[in-house]
Amino acid sequence: MKTLNQLQKLLRGKANSADKFSLLWKVALFIVSNLIVLLGIVMVGVIFLILFTSGSTSTDESDNVGGGGLPLPESVLRWKNDVSRIASKNDVSKYVDILLGIIMVESGGNGLDIMQSSESAGMGPNGFTNPIDSLEQGIKYFATNVKLAEAQGSDVWVAVQAYNFGSGYISYAGKNGKTHSTNLAEAFSRDVVSKSLGNTSGAKYNYVNAVSLADGRTYLYLNGGNFHYVGLVKQYLPTAQGGSNGNVGSGEYRIPFDGTPVVTSPFANRVSPITGQAEYHLGQDFAQPAGTKILASMAGKVVVAEYHYSYGNYIVLQHNNGTWTAYAHQSQLIAKVGQTVSQGDVLGIIGTTGDSTGIHLHFEIRKSMFGDHVDPAPYLKLP
C-alpha cells in the first residue's frame, strides 16, 4: 500500500524527493528481479532445446543430410574418376554412385582416409595418409562384401550396410531372409555388434537427422555401429539402384500420373498467373486431362490431405529417404491422413482447386515437411 500511495503522489506531482527516490528504487528492483527470472526461463528453454534436438552421433558418418537424390559436393565429385578407375579394377563399376555416396557419408570427401577404410585393413582409425590408398582399400573391401552378398543371394544393400557393420552382417542377413532392411540392421546392431563391444544392456543414444526422423527411430545403440547407414548413403544416389515400377524415367521418383508429361510451369522464377507479380515457382506444373489419376511418386505416408487456400485440395507424403512430396489443386482427394501408400498408388484426381487457372497438377519435392523445396525435374529424370 505504501508503494501505491507513493505512486499516486508521483502521478499527481505531489511526491517529495524521498518518495521519488524510494519509488524509483523499488521499480528498479522489480525490473531487475523480473529480468533475472525471465533470463532464467530463457536459459532453461535453451538447455531443453539443445538436449531435445541434439545427441551423440557416429564419429564416421555425416549428419548433413537431406533428401534422396541430393547433389554431391565438389569435395566428393573430385574423386569420381579415381573411384571409377578403382571400381573397374574390382569389378564393381555399376556401383560407382553408391561408392560416392559412401564417401559422402564417411568423410564428405575431405581428409586423408576419405573412405574411413583403414580399419578394414587391420589398421587403426584414420590410418591412411593418402586418399588414393583409402579408396583402394575401401573399394576393395566393398567389392569383397558385394561378392559375399551375391553368393548367398542377398541384395547390394546388405553389402552397403556391411561397410559400416563389418562382413558379419552378410552372413547374419543370409540367415534372416537375405534382404537388407532397417529392422534387420537394428537387430544386428543391438544383438550382435553392441553386445560384442560390451553394451549388454541395450543402451541407446540420441541420433537425430533427416533419415532417422523419417524412419521414426532417432537413436543408435552404444557401440552398435549405425543401423541407418544404408538410408544415409541412399540420399546421395542420383538414380534408383535396383529399379522401380511405372512411368519413372530413370529416377527413383516416378512421374505422378500415367501419361505423357507436359510441363506448363517449371521450378523457376516466373510471373504469377494469379497476382501478376514476380515470384519463384516452388514446384513443377503438369497439364493433364480432367479425371487423370494422381499417383504417389514414391512410397510413403500421407501426412496432409486437406483444402488449402492456395494449393486447393492437396496431399503431402512423407518418404523414408527424408523427403516429402506434395500434390496440389486436386478435384478430389482419395488418400487419407495416416494412410501408407506404395509407389503408383492413387492419391486423388487432377483438378483446378485453389489458386489455379486451369486443370493441372502442381507437384513439389521438399527436404522438410513445409519447406526446403527442390527442383523436381532432376529427381523425376524426365525424358
PDB file of N, CA, C and O in Angstrom, residues 212-259:
ATOM      1  N   SER A 212      16.861 -40.543 -39.770  1.00  0.00           N
ATOM      2  CA  SER A 212      16.294 -41.153 -38.562  1.00  0.00           C
ATOM      3  C   SER A 212      14.913 -40.592 -38.247  1.00  0.00           C
ATOM      4  O   SER A 212      14.029 -41.323 -37.787  1.00  0.00           O
ATOM      5  N   LEU A 213      14.700 -39.304 -38.522  1.00  0.00           N
ATOM      6  CA  LEU A 213      13.383 -38.710 -38.293  1.00  0.00           C
ATOM      7  C   LEU A 213      12.337 -39.327 -39.217  1.00  0.00           C
ATOM      8  O   LEU A 213      11.223 -39.629 -38.794  1.00  0.00           O
ATOM      9  N   ALA A 214      12.697 -39.510 -40.486  1.00  0.00           N
ATOM     10  CA  ALA A 214      11.754 -40.105 -41.431  1.00  0.00           C
ATOM     11  C   ALA A 214      11.443 -41.551 -41.056  1.00  0.00           C
ATOM     12  O   ALA A 214      10.320 -42.029 -41.224  1.00  0.00           O
ATOM     13  N   ASP A 215      12.442 -42.247 -40.532  1.00  0.00           N
ATOM     14  CA  ASP A 215      12.265 -43.639 -40.137  1.00  0.00           C
ATOM     15  C   ASP A 215      11.491 -43.763 -38.827  1.00  0.00           C
ATOM     16  O   ASP A 215      10.790 -44.739 -38.592  1.00  0.00           O
ATOM     17  N   GLY A 216      11.621 -42.754 -37.967  1.00  0.00           N
ATOM     18  CA  GLY A 216      10.946 -42.788 -36.680  1.00  0.00           C
ATOM     19  C   GLY A 216      11.783 -43.333 -35.544  1.00  0.00           C
ATOM     20  O   GLY A 216      11.321 -43.388 -34.405  1.00  0.00           O
ATOM     21  N   ARG A 217      13.029 -43.732 -35.838  1.00  0.00           N
ATOM     22  CA  ARG A 217      13.935 -44.227 -34.798  1.00  0.00           C
ATOM     23  C   ARG A 217      15.112 -43.260 -34.686  1.00  0.00           C
ATOM     24  O   ARG A 217      16.093 -43.385 -35.420  1.00  0.00           O
ATOM     25  N   THR A 218      14.998 -42.304 -33.788  1.00  0.00           N
ATOM     26  CA  THR A 218      16.005 -41.251 -33.666  1.00  0.00           C
ATOM     27  C   THR A 218      17.031 -41.624 -32.596  1.00  0.00           C
ATOM     28  O   THR A 218      17.295 -40.859 -31.672  1.00  0.00           O
ATOM     29  N   TYR A 219      17.593 -42.796 -32.741  1.00  0.00           N
ATOM     30  CA  TYR A 219      18.586 -43.281 -31.771  1.00  0.00           C
ATOM     31  C   TYR A 219      19.490 -44.309 -32.436  1.00  0.00           C
ATOM     32  O   TYR A 219      19.190 -44.841 -33.519  1.00  0.00           O
ATOM     33  N   LEU A 220      20.610 -44.575 -31.799  1.00  0.00           N
ATOM     34  CA  LEU A 220      21.506 -45.671 -32.154  1.00  0.00           C
ATOM     35  C   LEU A 220      21.872 -46.389 -30.867  1.00  0.00           C
ATOM     36  O   LEU A 220      21.674 -45.861 -29.770  1.00  0.00           O
ATOM     37  N   TYR A 221      22.453 -47.578 -30.995  1.00  0.00           N
ATOM     38  CA  TYR A 221      22.890 -48.333 -29.829  1.00  0.00           C
ATOM     39  C   TYR A 221      24.356 -48.039 -29.535  1.00  0.00           C
ATOM     40  O   TYR A 221      25.188 -47.983 -30.456  1.00  0.00           O
ATOM     41  N   LEU A 222      24.648 -47.839 -28.274  1.00  0.00           N
ATOM     42  CA  LEU A 222      26.019 -47.587 -27.857  1.00  0.00           C
ATOM     43  C   LEU A 222      26.909 -48.729 -28.331  1.00  0.00           C
ATOM     44  O   LEU A 222      26.605 -49.904 -28.109  1.00  0.00           O
ATOM     45  N   ASN A 223      27.995 -48.386 -29.013  1.00  0.00           N
ATOM     46  CA  ASN A 223      28.953 -49.361 -29.566  1.00  0.00           C
ATOM     47  C   ASN A 223      28.323 -50.271 -30.616  1.00  0.00           C
ATOM     48  O   ASN A 223      28.853 -51.350 -30.898  1.00  0.00           O
ATOM     49  N   GLY A 224      27.222 -49.831 -31.225  1.00  0.00           N
ATOM     50  CA  GLY A 224      26.499 -50.699 -32.147  1.00  0.00           C
ATOM     51  C   GLY A 224      26.573 -50.323 -33.611  1.00  0.00           C
ATOM     52  O   GLY A 224      25.799 -50.841 -34.417  1.00  0.00           O
ATOM     53  N   GLY A 225      27.495 -49.431 -34.003  1.00  0.00           N
ATOM     54  CA  GLY A 225      27.518 -49.001 -35.395  1.00  0.00           C
ATOM     55  C   GLY A 225      26.294 -48.167 -35.719  1.00  0.00           C
ATOM     56  O   GLY A 225      25.608 -47.665 -34.819  1.00  0.00           O
ATOM     57  N   ASN A 226      26.001 -48.052 -37.006  1.00  0.00           N
ATOM     58  CA  ASN A 226      24.891 -47.190 -37.439  1.00  0.00           C
ATOM     59  C   ASN A 226      23.917 -47.997 -38.288  1.00  0.00           C
ATOM     60  O   ASN A 226      24.178 -48.276 -39.454  1.00  0.00           O
ATOM     61  N   PHE A 227      22.778 -48.374 -37.709  1.00  0.00           N
ATOM     62  CA  PHE A 227      21.819 -49.179 -38.471  1.00  0.00           C
ATOM     63  C   PHE A 227      21.052 -48.348 -39.493  1.00  0.00           C
ATOM     64  O   PHE A 227      20.290 -48.890 -40.298  1.00  0.00           O
ATOM     65  N   HIS A 228      21.244 -47.021 -39.503  1.00  0.00           N
ATOM     66  CA  HIS A 228      20.653 -46.149 -40.531  1.00  0.00           C
ATOM     67  C   HIS A 228      21.608 -45.949 -41.718  1.00  0.00           C
ATOM     68  O   HIS A 228      21.324 -45.114 -42.589  1.00  0.00           O
ATOM     69  N   TYR A 229      22.692 -46.688 -41.762  1.00  0.00           N
ATOM     70  CA  TYR A 229      23.761 -46.392 -42.718  1.00  0.00           C
ATOM     71  C   TYR A 229      23.268 -46.433 -44.170  1.00  0.00           C
ATOM     72  O   TYR A 229      23.600 -45.548 -44.966  1.00  0.00           O
ATOM     73  N   VAL A 230      22.502 -47.445 -44.538  1.00  0.00           N
ATOM     74  CA  VAL A 230      22.002 -47.540 -45.914  1.00  0.00           C
ATOM     75  C   VAL A 230      21.156 -46.324 -46.260  1.00  0.00           C
ATOM     76  O   VAL A 230      21.275 -45.755 -47.349  1.00  0.00           O
ATOM     77  N   GLY A 231      20.299 -45.898 -45.333  1.00  0.00           N
ATOM     78  CA  GLY A 231      19.475 -44.716 -45.578  1.00  0.00           C
ATOM     79  C   GLY A 231      20.310 -43.475 -45.813  1.00  0.00           C
ATOM     80  O   GLY A 231      19.986 -42.641 -46.665  1.00  0.00           O
ATOM     81  N   LEU A 232      21.412 -43.345 -45.068  1.00  0.00           N
ATOM     82  CA  LEU A 232      22.293 -42.199 -45.248  1.00  0.00           C
ATOM     83  C   LEU A 232      22.917 -42.198 -46.640  1.00  0.00           C
ATOM     84  O   LEU A 232      22.986 -41.171 -47.310  1.00  0.00           O
ATOM     85  N   VAL A 233      23.373 -43.374 -47.088  1.00  0.00           N
ATOM     86  CA  VAL A 233      24.015 -43.475 -48.410  1.00  0.00           C
ATOM     87  C   VAL A 233      22.999 -43.228 -49.518  1.00  0.00           C
ATOM     88  O   VAL A 233      23.284 -42.516 -50.494  1.00  0.00           O
ATOM     89  N   LYS A 234      21.807 -43.788 -49.385  1.00  0.00           N
ATOM     90  CA  LYS A 234      20.791 -43.685 -50.447  1.00  0.00           C
ATOM     91  C   LYS A 234      20.417 -42.242 -50.768  1.00  0.00           C
ATOM     92  O   LYS A 234      20.021 -41.941 -51.898  1.00  0.00           O
ATOM     93  N   GLN A 235      20.546 -41.367 -49.784  1.00  0.00           N
ATOM     94  CA  GLN A 235      20.178 -39.971 -50.027  1.00  0.00           C
ATOM     95  C   GLN A 235      20.930 -39.342 -51.176  1.00  0.00           C
ATOM     96  O   GLN A 235      20.437 -38.434 -51.828  1.00  0.00           O
ATOM     97  N   TYR A 236      22.143 -39.814 -51.402  1.00  0.00           N
ATOM     98  CA  TYR A 236      23.021 -39.159 -52.374  1.00  0.00           C
ATOM     99  C   TYR A 236      23.066 -39.879 -53.716  1.00  0.00           C
ATOM    100  O   TYR A 236      23.889 -39.544 -54.562  1.00  0.00           O
ATOM    101  N   LEU A 237      22.175 -40.855 -53.920  1.00  0.00           N
ATOM    102  CA  LEU A 237      22.156 -41.555 -55.199  1.00  0.00           C
ATOM    103  C   LEU A 237      21.315 -40.784 -56.196  1.00  0.00           C
ATOM    104  O   LEU A 237      20.162 -40.461 -55.919  1.00  0.00           O
ATOM    105  N   PRO A 238      21.835 -40.494 -57.378  1.00  0.00           N
ATOM    106  CA  PRO A 238      21.082 -39.727 -58.369  1.00  0.00           C
ATOM    107  C   PRO A 238      19.988 -40.533 -59.037  1.00  0.00           C
ATOM    108  O   PRO A 238      19.063 -39.993 -59.591  1.00  0.00           O
ATOM    109  N   THR A 239      20.076 -41.863 -59.007  1.00  0.00           N
ATOM    110  CA  THR A 239      19.076 -42.728 -59.631  1.00  0.00           C
ATOM    111  C   THR A 239      18.795 -43.884 -58.701  1.00  0.00           C
ATOM    112  O   THR A 239      19.573 -44.182 -57.794  1.00  0.00           O
ATOM    113  N   ALA A 240      17.652 -44.559 -58.935  1.00  0.00           N
ATOM    114  CA  ALA A 240      17.297 -45.713 -58.116  1.00  0.00           C
ATOM    115  C   ALA A 240      18.205 -46.878 -58.453  1.00  0.00           C
ATOM    116  O   ALA A 240      18.357 -47.246 -59.604  1.00  0.00           O
ATOM    117  N   GLN A 241      18.830 -47.456 -57.457  1.00  0.00           N
ATOM    118  CA  GLN A 241      19.617 -48.664 -57.658  1.00  0.00           C
ATOM    119  C   GLN A 241      18.696 -49.851 -57.413  1.00  0.00           C
ATOM    120  O   GLN A 241      18.202 -50.062 -56.330  1.00  0.00           O
ATOM    121  N   GLY A 242      18.460 -50.638 -58.432  1.00  0.00           N
ATOM    122  CA  GLY A 242      17.583 -51.781 -58.264  1.00  0.00           C
ATOM    123  C   GLY A 242      16.236 -51.587 -58.939  1.00  0.00           C
ATOM    124  O   GLY A 242      15.450 -52.508 -59.018  1.00  0.00           O
ATOM    125  N   GLY A 243      15.973 -50.374 -59.447  1.00  0.00           N
ATOM    126  CA  GLY A 243      14.781 -50.170 -60.269  1.00  0.00           C
ATOM    127  C   GLY A 243      13.530 -49.895 -59.490  1.00  0.00           C
ATOM    128  O   GLY A 243      13.463 -49.987 -58.286  1.00  0.00           O
ATOM    129  N   SER A 244      12.483 -49.486 -60.196  1.00  0.00           N
ATOM    130  CA  SER A 244      11.171 -49.246 -59.619  1.00  0.00           C
ATOM    131  C   SER A 244      10.144 -49.427 -60.716  1.00  0.00           C
ATOM    132  O   SER A 244      10.469 -49.751 -61.847  1.00  0.00           O
ATOM    133  N   ASN A 245       8.894 -49.222 -60.408  1.00  0.00           N
ATOM    134  CA  ASN A 245       7.830 -49.550 -61.342  1.00  0.00           C
ATOM    135  C   ASN A 245       7.206 -48.307 -61.951  1.00  0.00           C
ATOM    136  O   ASN A 245       7.274 -47.224 -61.422  1.00  0.00           O
ATOM    137  N   GLY A 246       6.556 -48.494 -63.092  1.00  0.00           N
ATOM    138  CA  GLY A 246       5.718 -47.440 -63.638  1.00  0.00           C
ATOM    139  C   GLY A 246       6.489 -46.440 -64.475  1.00  0.00           C
ATOM    140  O   GLY A 246       7.595 -46.674 -64.945  1.00  0.00           O
ATOM    141  N   ASN A 247       5.866 -45.290 -64.663  1.00  0.00           N
ATOM    142  CA  ASN A 247       6.396 -44.237 -65.515  1.00  0.00           C
ATOM    143  C   ASN A 247       7.424 -43.437 -64.725  1.00  0.00           C
ATOM    144  O   ASN A 247       7.154 -42.378 -64.201  1.00  0.00           O
ATOM    145  N   VAL A 248       8.637 -43.977 -64.640  1.00  0.00           N
ATOM    146  CA  VAL A 248       9.611 -43.407 -63.724  1.00  0.00           C
ATOM    147  C   VAL A 248      10.784 -42.734 -64.400  1.00  0.00           C
ATOM    148  O   VAL A 248      11.668 -42.229 -63.734  1.00  0.00           O
ATOM    149  N   GLY A 249      10.843 -42.704 -65.728  1.00  0.00           N
ATOM    150  CA  GLY A 249      12.059 -42.211 -66.343  1.00  0.00           C
ATOM    151  C   GLY A 249      13.216 -43.073 -65.858  1.00  0.00           C
ATOM    152  O   GLY A 249      13.121 -44.287 -65.821  1.00  0.00           O
ATOM    153  N   SER A 250      14.321 -42.440 -65.422  1.00  0.00           N
ATOM    154  CA  SER A 250      15.435 -43.212 -64.868  1.00  0.00           C
ATOM    155  C   SER A 250      15.667 -42.867 -63.413  1.00  0.00           C
ATOM    156  O   SER A 250      16.711 -43.173 -62.860  1.00  0.00           O
ATOM    157  N   GLY A 251      14.689 -42.209 -62.759  1.00  0.00           N
ATOM    158  CA  GLY A 251      14.862 -41.815 -61.366  1.00  0.00           C
ATOM    159  C   GLY A 251      14.082 -42.706 -60.418  1.00  0.00           C
ATOM    160  O   GLY A 251      13.269 -43.533 -60.827  1.00  0.00           O
ATOM    161  N   GLU A 252      14.317 -42.520 -59.100  1.00  0.00           N
ATOM    162  CA  GLU A 252      13.583 -43.315 -58.120  1.00  0.00           C
ATOM    163  C   GLU A 252      12.207 -42.723 -57.833  1.00  0.00           C
ATOM    164  O   GLU A 252      11.364 -43.382 -57.232  1.00  0.00           O
ATOM    165  N   TYR A 253      11.991 -41.474 -58.215  1.00  0.00           N
ATOM    166  CA  TYR A 253      10.671 -40.863 -58.105  1.00  0.00           C
ATOM    167  C   TYR A 253       9.954 -41.042 -59.446  1.00  0.00           C
ATOM    168  O   TYR A 253      10.467 -40.607 -60.479  1.00  0.00           O
ATOM    169  N   ARG A 254       8.771 -41.650 -59.430  1.00  0.00           N
ATOM    170  CA  ARG A 254       8.046 -41.799 -60.682  1.00  0.00           C
ATOM    171  C   ARG A 254       7.282 -40.517 -60.998  1.00  0.00           C
ATOM    172  O   ARG A 254       6.940 -39.733 -60.099  1.00  0.00           O
ATOM    173  N   ILE A 255       6.999 -40.307 -62.269  1.00  0.00           N
ATOM    174  CA  ILE A 255       6.131 -39.216 -62.664  1.00  0.00           C
ATOM    175  C   ILE A 255       4.751 -39.474 -62.040  1.00  0.00           C
ATOM    176  O   ILE A 255       4.248 -40.596 -62.105  1.00  0.00           O
ATOM    177  N   PRO A 256       4.139 -38.486 -61.404  1.00  0.00           N
ATOM    178  CA  PRO A 256       2.967 -38.746 -60.557  1.00  0.00           C
ATOM    179  C   PRO A 256       1.640 -38.914 -61.300  1.00  0.00           C
ATOM    180  O   PRO A 256       0.587 -38.500 -60.811  1.00  0.00           O
ATOM    181  N   PHE A 257       1.670 -39.519 -62.469  1.00  0.00           N
ATOM    182  CA  PHE A 257       0.454 -39.851 -63.216  1.00  0.00           C
ATOM    183  C   PHE A 257       0.887 -40.725 -64.390  1.00  0.00           C
ATOM    184  O   PHE A 257       2.079 -40.800 -64.719  1.00  0.00           O
ATOM    185  N   ASP A 258      -0.064 -41.407 -64.996  1.00  0.00           N
ATOM    186  CA  ASP A 258       0.203 -42.153 -66.220  1.00  0.00           C
ATOM    187  C   ASP A 258      -0.134 -41.270 -67.409  1.00  0.00           C
ATOM    188  O   ASP A 258      -1.245 -40.730 -67.493  1.00  0.00           O
ATOM    189  N   GLY A 259       0.801 -41.120 -68.284  1.00  0.00           N
ATOM    190  CA  GLY A 259       0.581 -40.260 -69.442  1.00  0.00           C
ATOM    191  C   GLY A 259       1.827 -39.470 -69.764  1.00  0.00           C
ATOM    192  O   GLY A 259       2.784 -39.436 -68.980  1.00  0.00           O
TER     193      GLY A 259
END
